[in-house]
Coordinates of C-alpha atoms in Angstrom, one line a residue:
X5 CA 20.9 18.6 -3.5
X6 CA 22.4 20.5 -0.5
X7 CA 18.9 21.6 0.7
X8 CA 17.3 18.2 0.3
X9 CA 20.4 16.2 1.4
X10 CA 20.9 18.3 4.6
X11 CA 17.3 18.1 5.6
X12 CA 16.6 14.4 5.2
X13 CA 18.6 12.5 7.8
X14 CA 17.1 10.0 10.3
X15 CA 14.4 12.1 11.9
X16 CA 11.6 11.4 9.5
X17 CA 12.0 7.7 10.2
X18 CA 11.7 8.1 14.0
X19 CA 10.1 11.3 15.4
X20 CA 6.6 10.6 14.3
X21 CA 6.2 8.2 17.2
X22 CA 6.9 11.0 19.7
X23 CA 4.7 13.5 17.8
X24 CA 1.8 10.9 17.8
X25 CA 2.1 10.5 21.6
X26 CA 2.1 14.3 22.0
X27 CA -0.8 15.2 19.7
X28 CA -2.7 11.9 20.4
X29 CA -4.6 11.7 17.1
X30 CA -4.2 11.0 13.4
X31 CA -5.2 14.5 12.5
X32 CA -2.8 15.9 15.1
X33 CA 0.1 13.9 13.7
X34 CA -0.6 15.1 10.2
X35 CA -1.3 18.7 11.2
X36 CA 1.9 18.9 13.2
X37 CA 3.8 18.1 10.0
X38 CA 1.7 20.6 8.0
X39 CA 2.5 23.3 10.5
X40 CA 6.2 22.4 10.2
X41 CA 5.9 22.5 6.4
X42 CA 4.2 25.9 6.4
X43 CA 6.8 27.4 8.8
X44 CA 9.8 25.9 6.9
X45 CA 8.7 27.0 3.5
X46 CA 7.7 30.5 4.8
X47 CA 11.2 30.9 6.3
X48 CA 12.8 29.7 3.1
X49 CA 10.9 32.1 1.0
X50 CA 12.0 34.9 3.3
X51 CA 15.6 33.8 3.3
X52 CA 15.5 33.9 -0.5
X53 CA 15.5 37.7 -0.5
X54 CA 18.5 37.9 1.8
X55 CA 20.3 35.2 -0.1
X56 CA 19.8 37.1 -3.4
X57 CA 20.7 40.4 -1.8
X58 CA 23.9 39.1 -0.1
X59 CA 25.2 36.1 -2.1
X60 CA 28.3 35.5 0.1
X61 CA 29.9 32.7 1.9
X62 CA 28.6 32.4 5.4
X63 CA 24.9 32.9 4.6
X64 CA 22.9 33.4 7.8
X65 CA 25.9 34.6 9.6
X66 CA 26.2 37.4 7.1
X67 CA 22.5 38.3 7.2
X68 CA 22.6 38.7 11.0
X69 CA 25.8 40.7 10.8
X70 CA 24.4 43.1 8.2
X71 CA 20.9 43.3 9.8
X72 CA 22.1 44.1 13.3
X73 CA 25.8 44.0 14.1
X74 CA 28.8 41.8 14.1
X75 CA 27.9 40.6 17.6
X76 CA 24.7 38.9 16.4
X77 CA 26.4 37.3 13.5
X78 CA 29.1 36.0 15.8
X79 CA 26.7 34.6 18.3
X80 CA 25.0 32.6 15.5
X81 CA 28.4 31.3 14.2
X82 CA 29.5 30.5 17.7
X83 CA 26.4 28.5 18.5
X84 CA 26.6 26.8 15.0
X85 CA 30.2 25.7 15.6
X86 CA 29.8 24.7 19.2
X87 CA 26.5 22.7 18.9
X88 CA 24.2 23.2 16.0
X89 CA 26.3 22.0 13.1
X90 CA 28.8 19.9 14.9
X91 CA 26.3 18.3 17.2
X92 CA 24.0 17.4 14.3
X93 CA 27.0 16.0 12.4
X94 CA 27.8 13.8 15.5
X95 CA 24.2 12.7 16.0
X96 CA 23.6 11.8 12.3
X97 CA 27.0 10.0 12.1
X98 CA 26.2 7.9 15.1
X99 CA 22.7 7.2 13.6
X100 CA 24.5 5.8 10.6
X101 CA 26.6 3.5 12.9
X102 CA 23.5 2.5 14.8
X103 CA 21.7 1.2 11.7
X104 CA 24.9 -0.4 10.4
X105 CA 24.7 -2.3 13.7
X106 CA 21.4 -3.8 12.5
X107 CA 23.4 -5.5 9.6
X108 CA 26.6 -6.1 11.6
X109 CA 25.7 -6.7 15.3
X110 CA 29.4 -6.3 16.4
X111 CA 28.8 -2.6 16.0
X112 CA 27.1 -1.8 19.3
X113 CA 27.0 1.1 21.8
X114 CA 28.1 -1.4 24.5
X115 CA 30.9 -3.1 22.6
X116 CA 33.7 -1.2 24.3
X117 CA 37.1 -0.4 22.7
X118 CA 37.7 2.0 25.5
X119 CA 35.3 1.5 28.5
X120 CA 33.8 4.6 29.9
X121 CA 36.2 6.8 31.8
X122 CA 34.4 8.9 34.4
X123 CA 35.3 12.6 34.2
X124 CA 32.8 13.7 36.9
X125 CA 29.6 12.4 38.5
X126 CA 27.7 13.4 35.3
X127 CA 30.1 13.0 32.4
X128 CA 32.4 10.4 30.9
X129 CA 34.3 9.6 27.7
X130 CA 34.3 6.3 25.9
X131 CA 34.9 4.6 22.6
X132 CA 32.5 1.8 21.5
X133 CA 32.5 0.2 18.1
X134 CA 29.4 2.3 17.3
X135 CA 31.2 5.5 18.3
X136 CA 34.2 4.4 16.3
X137 CA 32.2 4.0 13.1
X138 CA 30.6 7.4 13.6
X139 CA 34.0 9.0 14.0
X140 CA 35.4 7.2 11.0
X141 CA 32.5 8.5 8.9
X142 CA 33.2 12.0 10.0
X143 CA 36.9 11.7 9.2
X144 CA 36.2 10.1 5.8
X145 CA 33.7 12.7 4.7
X146 CA 35.8 15.6 6.1
X147 CA 38.8 14.3 4.1
X148 CA 36.7 13.9 1.0
X149 CA 35.5 17.5 1.3
X150 CA 39.1 18.8 1.6
X151 CA 39.8 17.2 -1.8
X152 CA 37.7 19.9 -3.5
X153 CA 34.2 20.9 -4.2
X154 CA 33.8 18.6 -7.2
X155 CA 34.2 15.4 -5.2
X156 CA 32.0 16.7 -2.4
X157 CA 29.3 17.6 -5.0
X158 CA 29.4 14.1 -6.6
X159 CA 29.0 12.5 -3.1
X160 CA 26.1 14.8 -2.3
X161 CA 24.3 14.3 -5.6
X162 CA 24.6 10.5 -5.5
X163 CA 23.5 10.0 -1.9
X164 CA 20.8 12.7 -2.0
X165 CA 19.3 11.1 -5.1
X166 CA 19.5 7.6 -3.5
X167 CA 17.9 8.7 -0.2
X168 CA 15.1 10.6 -1.9
X169 CA 14.3 7.5 -4.0
X170 CA 14.4 5.4 -0.8
X171 CA 12.0 7.8 0.9
X172 CA 9.7 7.6 -2.1
X173 CA 10.0 3.8 -2.0
X174 CA 8.9 3.8 1.7
X175 CA 5.9 6.0 0.8
X176 CA 4.9 3.7 -2.2
X177 CA 5.4 0.6 0.0
X178 CA 3.2 2.0 2.8
X179 CA 0.4 3.2 0.6
X180 CA 0.3 0.4 -2.0
X181 CA 1.5 -2.7 -0.2
X182 CA 0.9 -1.7 3.4
X183 CA -2.8 -0.7 2.8
X184 CA -4.4 -2.1 5.9
X185 CA -8.2 -1.6 6.6
X186 CA -7.5 -2.4 10.3
X187 CA -5.3 0.7 10.4
X188 CA -7.1 3.0 8.0
X189 CA -10.6 2.6 9.5
X190 CA -9.7 3.7 13.0
X191 CA -7.1 6.2 11.9
X192 CA -9.2 8.1 9.4
X193 CA -12.8 7.5 10.5
X194 CA -12.2 9.4 13.7
X195 CA -9.3 11.6 12.7
X196 CA -9.4 13.9 15.7
X197 CA -10.2 11.3 18.4
X198 CA -7.5 11.7 21.0
X199 CA -5.9 8.5 22.3
X200 CA -2.8 7.8 24.3
X201 CA -1.8 11.4 24.5
X202 CA 1.1 12.2 26.8
X203 CA 0.6 14.6 29.8
X204 CA 2.9 17.5 29.5
X205 CA 3.9 19.0 32.8
X206 CA 5.0 22.7 33.1
X207 CA 8.7 23.5 33.5
X208 CA 8.2 26.7 35.4
X209 CA 5.4 28.4 37.3
X210 CA 4.1 25.0 38.4
X211 CA 1.7 26.7 40.8
X212 CA 0.2 28.8 38.1
X213 CA 0.3 26.7 34.9
X214 CA -1.4 23.3 34.8
X215 CA -0.1 20.1 33.3
X216 CA -2.0 19.5 30.1
X217 CA -2.4 17.0 27.2
X218 CA -3.9 17.1 23.8
X219 CA -7.2 15.9 25.4
X220 CA -7.3 18.9 27.8
X221 CA -9.1 21.3 25.4
X222 CA -7.9 24.1 23.2
X223 CA -5.0 25.2 25.4
X224 CA -3.8 21.6 25.9
X225 CA -3.9 21.1 22.1
X226 CA -1.9 24.4 21.6
X227 CA 0.8 23.2 24.0
X228 CA 0.9 19.7 22.5
X229 CA 1.4 21.1 19.0
X230 CA 4.1 23.6 20.3
X231 CA 6.0 20.8 22.0
X232 CA 5.6 18.5 19.0
X233 CA 7.3 21.0 16.8
X234 CA 10.6 20.2 18.5
X235 CA 10.9 16.9 16.7
X236 CA 9.3 17.9 13.4
X237 CA 11.2 21.2 13.0
X238 CA 14.5 19.5 13.9
X239 CA 13.8 16.8 11.3
X240 CA 13.2 19.6 8.7
X241 CA 16.1 21.8 9.8
X242 CA 19.4 22.5 8.0
X243 CA 17.6 23.8 4.9
X244 CA 19.5 27.1 5.4
X245 CA 22.8 25.4 4.8
X246 CA 22.7 26.3 1.1
X247 CA 23.1 29.9 2.1
X248 CA 26.4 29.1 3.8
X249 CA 27.8 28.0 0.4
X250 CA 26.4 31.0 -1.7
X251 CA 30.0 32.1 -2.5
X252 CA 30.5 28.9 -4.5
X253 CA 27.2 28.8 -6.4
X254 CA 27.4 29.8 -10.0
X255 CA 24.4 32.1 -10.1
X256 CA 23.7 32.7 -6.4
X257 CA 21.2 35.5 -6.8
X258 CA 18.9 33.2 -8.8
X259 CA 19.8 29.7 -7.7
X260 CA 20.0 30.0 -3.9
X261 CA 16.5 31.4 -3.5
X262 CA 15.2 28.8 -6.0
X263 CA 17.0 26.0 -4.1
X264 CA 15.5 27.2 -0.8
X265 CA 11.9 27.3 -2.2
X266 CA 12.0 24.1 -4.3
X267 CA 14.1 22.0 -1.8
X268 CA 12.1 22.8 1.3
X269 CA 8.8 22.3 -0.6
X270 CA 9.9 18.9 -2.0
X271 CA 11.2 17.6 1.4
X272 CA 8.1 18.7 3.3
X273 CA 5.8 17.1 0.7
X274 CA 7.8 13.8 1.1
X275 CA 7.6 14.1 4.9
X276 CA 3.8 14.5 4.9
X277 CA 3.4 11.6 2.5
X278 CA 5.6 9.4 4.6
X279 CA 3.3 10.0 7.6
X280 CA 0.3 9.1 5.4
X281 CA 2.1 5.9 4.6
X282 CA 2.6 5.2 8.3
X283 CA -1.1 5.7 8.9
X284 CA -2.3 3.5 6.1
X285 CA -0.1 0.6 7.4
X286 CA -0.2 0.9 11.2
X287 CA -2.9 1.9 13.7
X288 CA -2.0 5.1 15.6
X289 CA -1.5 3.1 18.8
X290 CA 1.3 1.0 17.1
X291 CA 2.9 4.2 15.8
X292 CA 2.9 5.6 19.4
X293 CA 4.5 2.4 20.8
X294 CA 7.0 1.6 18.0
X295 CA 10.1 0.0 19.4
X296 CA 12.8 2.6 19.9
X297 CA 10.4 5.0 18.0
X298 CA 11.5 3.4 14.7
X299 CA 8.2 3.8 12.9
X300 CA 9.5 3.4 9.4
X301 CA 11.2 0.1 10.3
X302 CA 8.0 -1.2 11.9
X303 CA 6.1 -0.3 8.7
X304 CA 8.5 -2.3 6.5
X305 CA 8.6 -5.2 8.9
X306 CA 4.7 -5.2 8.8
X307 CA 4.8 -5.4 5.0
X308 CA 7.9 -7.5 4.3
X309 CA 8.5 -9.4 7.6
X310 CA 12.0 -9.6 9.1
X311 CA 13.6 -8.4 5.8
X312 CA 11.9 -5.0 6.3
X313 CA 14.3 -4.1 9.1
X314 CA 17.3 -4.8 6.8
X315 CA 15.9 -2.7 4.0
X316 CA 15.1 0.2 6.3
X317 CA 18.6 0.0 7.9
X318 CA 20.1 0.3 4.4
X319 CA 17.8 3.2 3.5
X320 CA 18.7 5.1 6.7
X321 CA 22.4 4.5 6.2
X322 CA 22.2 6.0 2.7
X323 CA 20.2 8.9 4.1
X324 CA 22.5 9.7 7.0
X325 CA 25.6 9.3 4.9
X326 CA 24.4 12.0 2.5
X327 CA 23.2 14.2 5.3
X328 CA 26.5 14.2 7.1
X329 CA 28.3 15.1 3.9
X330 CA 26.0 18.1 3.3
X331 CA 26.4 19.3 6.9
X332 CA 30.2 19.0 6.7
X333 CA 30.4 20.7 3.3
X334 CA 28.3 23.7 4.3
X335 CA 29.3 24.3 7.9
X336 CA 33.0 25.2 7.3
X337 CA 31.9 28.1 5.0
X338 CA 30.5 29.9 8.0
X339 CA 33.7 29.7 10.1
X340 CA 35.6 30.8 7.0
X341 CA 33.4 34.0 6.8
X342 CA 33.9 34.6 10.5
X343 CA 37.6 34.3 10.2
X344 CA 37.6 36.9 7.4
X345 CA 35.9 39.3 9.9
X346 CA 38.6 38.6 12.5
X347 CA 36.1 36.7 14.7
X348 CA 37.7 33.2 14.4
X349 CA 41.1 31.7 14.1
X350 CA 43.0 33.4 11.2
X351 CA 44.0 30.1 9.6
X352 CA 40.3 29.2 9.2
X353 CA 40.0 32.1 6.7
X354 CA 42.5 30.6 4.2
X355 CA 41.6 28.4 1.3
X356 CA 43.6 25.3 0.4
X357 CA 45.1 24.6 -2.9
X358 CA 41.8 22.8 -3.8
X359 CA 40.0 26.1 -3.1
X360 CA 38.1 24.9 0.0
X361 CA 38.3 26.0 3.6
X362 CA 40.3 22.9 4.6
X363 CA 41.3 24.2 8.0
X364 CA 37.7 25.0 8.9
X365 CA 36.7 21.5 7.7
X366 CA 39.4 19.9 9.9
X367 CA 38.5 21.9 13.0
X368 CA 34.8 21.1 12.5
X369 CA 35.6 17.4 12.1
X370 CA 37.7 17.3 15.3
X371 CA 35.1 19.0 17.4
X372 CA 32.3 16.8 16.0
X373 CA 34.4 13.7 16.8
X374 CA 35.0 14.9 20.4
X375 CA 31.2 15.3 20.8
X376 CA 30.8 11.7 19.7
X377 CA 33.3 10.6 22.4
X378 CA 31.7 12.6 25.2
X379 CA 29.0 10.8 27.2
X380 CA 26.5 11.7 29.9
X381 CA 26.6 9.5 33.0
X382 CA 23.2 8.4 34.3
X383 CA 22.6 6.6 37.6
X384 CA 19.3 4.9 38.3
X385 CA 18.0 6.3 41.7
X386 CA 16.5 3.0 42.7
X387 CA 18.9 0.4 41.5
X388 CA 22.1 2.4 41.3
X389 CA 22.7 1.0 37.8
X390 CA 24.9 3.2 35.6
X391 CA 24.1 3.9 32.0
X392 CA 25.5 6.3 29.4
X393 CA 23.8 8.8 27.1
X394 CA 25.2 11.0 24.4
X395 CA 26.3 14.5 25.3
X396 CA 25.5 15.8 21.7
X397 CA 21.9 14.6 22.2
X398 CA 21.4 16.8 25.3
X399 CA 23.2 19.7 23.5
X400 CA 20.9 19.5 20.5
X401 CA 17.8 19.5 22.8
X402 CA 19.2 22.6 24.4
X403 CA 19.7 24.6 21.1
X404 CA 16.3 24.0 19.4
X405 CA 15.1 27.1 21.2
X406 CA 18.2 29.0 20.2
X407 CA 17.9 28.0 16.6
X408 CA 14.4 29.5 16.6
X409 CA 15.7 32.7 18.1
X410 CA 18.2 33.1 15.2
X411 CA 15.5 32.2 12.6
X412 CA 13.2 34.9 14.0
X413 CA 16.0 37.5 14.2
X414 CA 17.1 36.7 10.6
X415 CA 13.6 37.1 9.2
X416 CA 12.9 40.2 11.3
X417 CA 16.2 41.5 9.7
X418 CA 14.4 41.4 6.4
X419 CA 12.1 44.1 7.7
X420 CA 15.0 46.1 9.1
X421 CA 16.9 45.9 5.8
X422 CA 13.9 47.0 3.8
X423 CA 13.9 50.2 5.8
X424 CA 17.6 50.8 6.2
X425 CA 18.6 49.8 2.7
X426 CA 15.6 50.5 0.5
X427 CA 17.8 51.0 -2.6
X428 CA 19.8 47.8 -2.3
X429 CA 19.7 45.4 -5.2
X430 CA 17.0 42.7 -4.6
X431 CA 16.9 40.3 -7.6
X432 CA 14.3 38.3 -5.6
X433 CA 11.8 39.8 -3.2
X434 CA 10.3 37.6 -0.5
X435 CA 7.0 36.1 -1.7
X436 CA 4.1 37.3 0.4
X437 CA 6.0 40.1 2.1
X438 CA 5.1 41.3 4.7
X439 CA 2.4 38.8 5.6
X440 CA 4.4 35.5 5.2
X441 CA 7.5 36.7 7.1
X442 CA 5.3 38.2 9.8
X443 CA 3.4 34.9 10.1
X444 CA 6.6 33.0 10.6
X445 CA 7.8 35.4 13.3
X446 CA 4.5 35.2 15.2
X447 CA 4.2 31.4 14.9
X448 CA 7.8 30.8 16.0
X449 CA 7.4 33.1 19.0
X450 CA 4.3 31.2 20.0
X451 CA 6.3 27.9 19.9
X452 CA 9.1 29.5 21.8
X453 CA 6.7 30.6 24.5
X454 CA 5.4 27.1 24.9
X455 CA 8.9 25.7 25.1
X456 CA 9.8 28.3 27.8
X457 CA 6.8 27.3 29.9
X458 CA 6.7 23.6 29.3
X459 CA 10.3 22.6 28.3
X460 CA 12.2 24.9 30.5
X461 CA 14.9 22.3 31.3
X462 CA 15.9 22.2 27.7
X463 CA 15.4 25.9 26.9
X464 CA 17.5 27.8 29.4
X465 CA 20.7 25.9 28.7
X466 CA 20.4 26.8 25.0
X467 CA 20.2 30.5 26.0
X468 CA 23.3 30.0 28.2
X469 CA 25.3 28.5 25.3
X470 CA 24.4 31.5 23.1
X471 CA 25.2 34.1 25.9
X472 CA 28.6 32.5 26.6
X473 CA 29.5 33.7 23.2
X474 CA 29.3 37.4 24.3
X475 CA 32.6 37.4 26.3
X476 CA 34.2 35.3 23.5
X477 CA 33.1 37.9 21.0
X478 CA 34.6 40.6 23.1
X479 CA 38.0 38.8 23.1
X480 CA 37.9 38.1 19.4
X481 CA 36.8 41.7 18.4
X482 CA 39.6 43.2 20.6
X483 CA 42.1 41.0 18.9
X484 CA 40.8 42.0 15.5
X485 CA 40.9 45.7 16.4
X486 CA 44.5 45.4 17.7
X487 CA 45.6 43.5 14.6
X488 CA 44.1 46.2 12.3

C-alpha cells in the first residue's frame, strides 16, 4: 500500500499531454511509459537486495551510507528533506486543493487571504484559499501520523485501495464506454506517424548541438524520449519510500523486496493501461492540447459530459490524499536515521510515546507548508503583468536530475557491496544481476546526458542543491565528532 499509494498521485492524470507533445506519436506516448516501467521495475528489483540485506529505518539513506560513506547518505537525506520529499508533499497537497476547487470554486489560487508580499524581484509569499487547503491537508495528515502507525496504516490502506479502484474505473470507462473509432483509427493505424511534436532547443553548446524534435530522425527521437522521461519518471517516483519504513515492517527481509517488485509492477501496468484508455477515447491531437494538460478529465468529459469533470476531480482528490499520507509517513523515517548518525537535529532521533518519529514528522510538515507559501514572481516582458508561480514546482524540476544521480549511485552500490561484502547475508538476490542493474545504470545515464544537454536550466540548479549539502555535512559531522 505504501509503494502503490506513494507512486499514484496526480501525475498520471496530467503528464501524458506533455509526453504526447514531446514524442509526437501514439507509439511514442506508449513507448515512453514502457521505458519508464522497465526502468522503475529494474530499479525496484535491484533495491530489493539492498532492502533485504539492510532492513533498517532510512532505506536508501542507509544503502548509500554503507555503499560509499556517510557523506553520500547525508547528501541524499539533505536533498530529500530540502526538496524531494517535502516539495512533493507540497505539490501533491496543492493538487488536492486545486481539484477541490473544481467542486468548490471559492478555493482558488487567486482568492487571497494574504495577498502576495514581494520578497525580491523574483520571489514572494502569499496565502490563497487554495494554499490554505493544501497546508491544512499537510497539517491534518502530519498530526494523524503522529498518533501512531496504526492510524496512518488505516488511512493509507483505505485511500490507496480507493485510488487504485478509481484508476481502474478510468481505464474501464475509457476502453469500454469511450471506445471511439474516430480516435482509434488515426491513433493505431499509423502508430509511429509523428504529429505536433515540440521542438526541443539545446540548453548548452548551442553552436554545436541542434534543436531537434521527434520528427528529426533517430537522434531527435532519442532526445524526445529522454526529455519525456522527466514527466513519466516523476509520476512513477516515490516507489522507494517503502525502504524508509523497513524498520517497522514485520518481516522486512521478505516483505520489502516483495512490496517493491509487486507494487511497481502493478502501478506501471495501470499507468500503461490508462494511456491506452486515453488513446481509445481521444485522438492524439486532443491529448496534446488538453486544457491545463488534464487528459483524464477530458476523457471523462467526452464520455459523461460535464459530470465527468466532477467525477475526475473526486478521483484525483482521493488519489492525492492517499499519496500525501504515504509521503509524510515514509519521509520522517529518513531524518530519524540521519539523527541517529549525528547528522541531523538530535531531537529528530527520538520516538514519541506512540513509537513514531513525531519531531521529524513535525519538522517535515513545517517545511512542506513553507514551500506551499513561497511563490515565484513572474513579470511579462511585453505587458508588465505580474503573475505568481509555485516555488516547489521549480525546485522539483531542478531535482529530477539529482534523483536520478542517487538512483544510479544506489544501484551501483549493489555492485560495490557484492565485492566488499561477499559473505553478507542476502535473503534476496537481485533478479537478473548483473544485467538488469547494469541496464538501469546505462539507461539512466543516457537520460541524464540528454537532460544536461537539452534541459540545462533545470539540471544545474539540482546539482547546486545537492552540493550545498557538502558544507552542511562538514558542520554536522564535526558536531557529532565533538559530542562523541
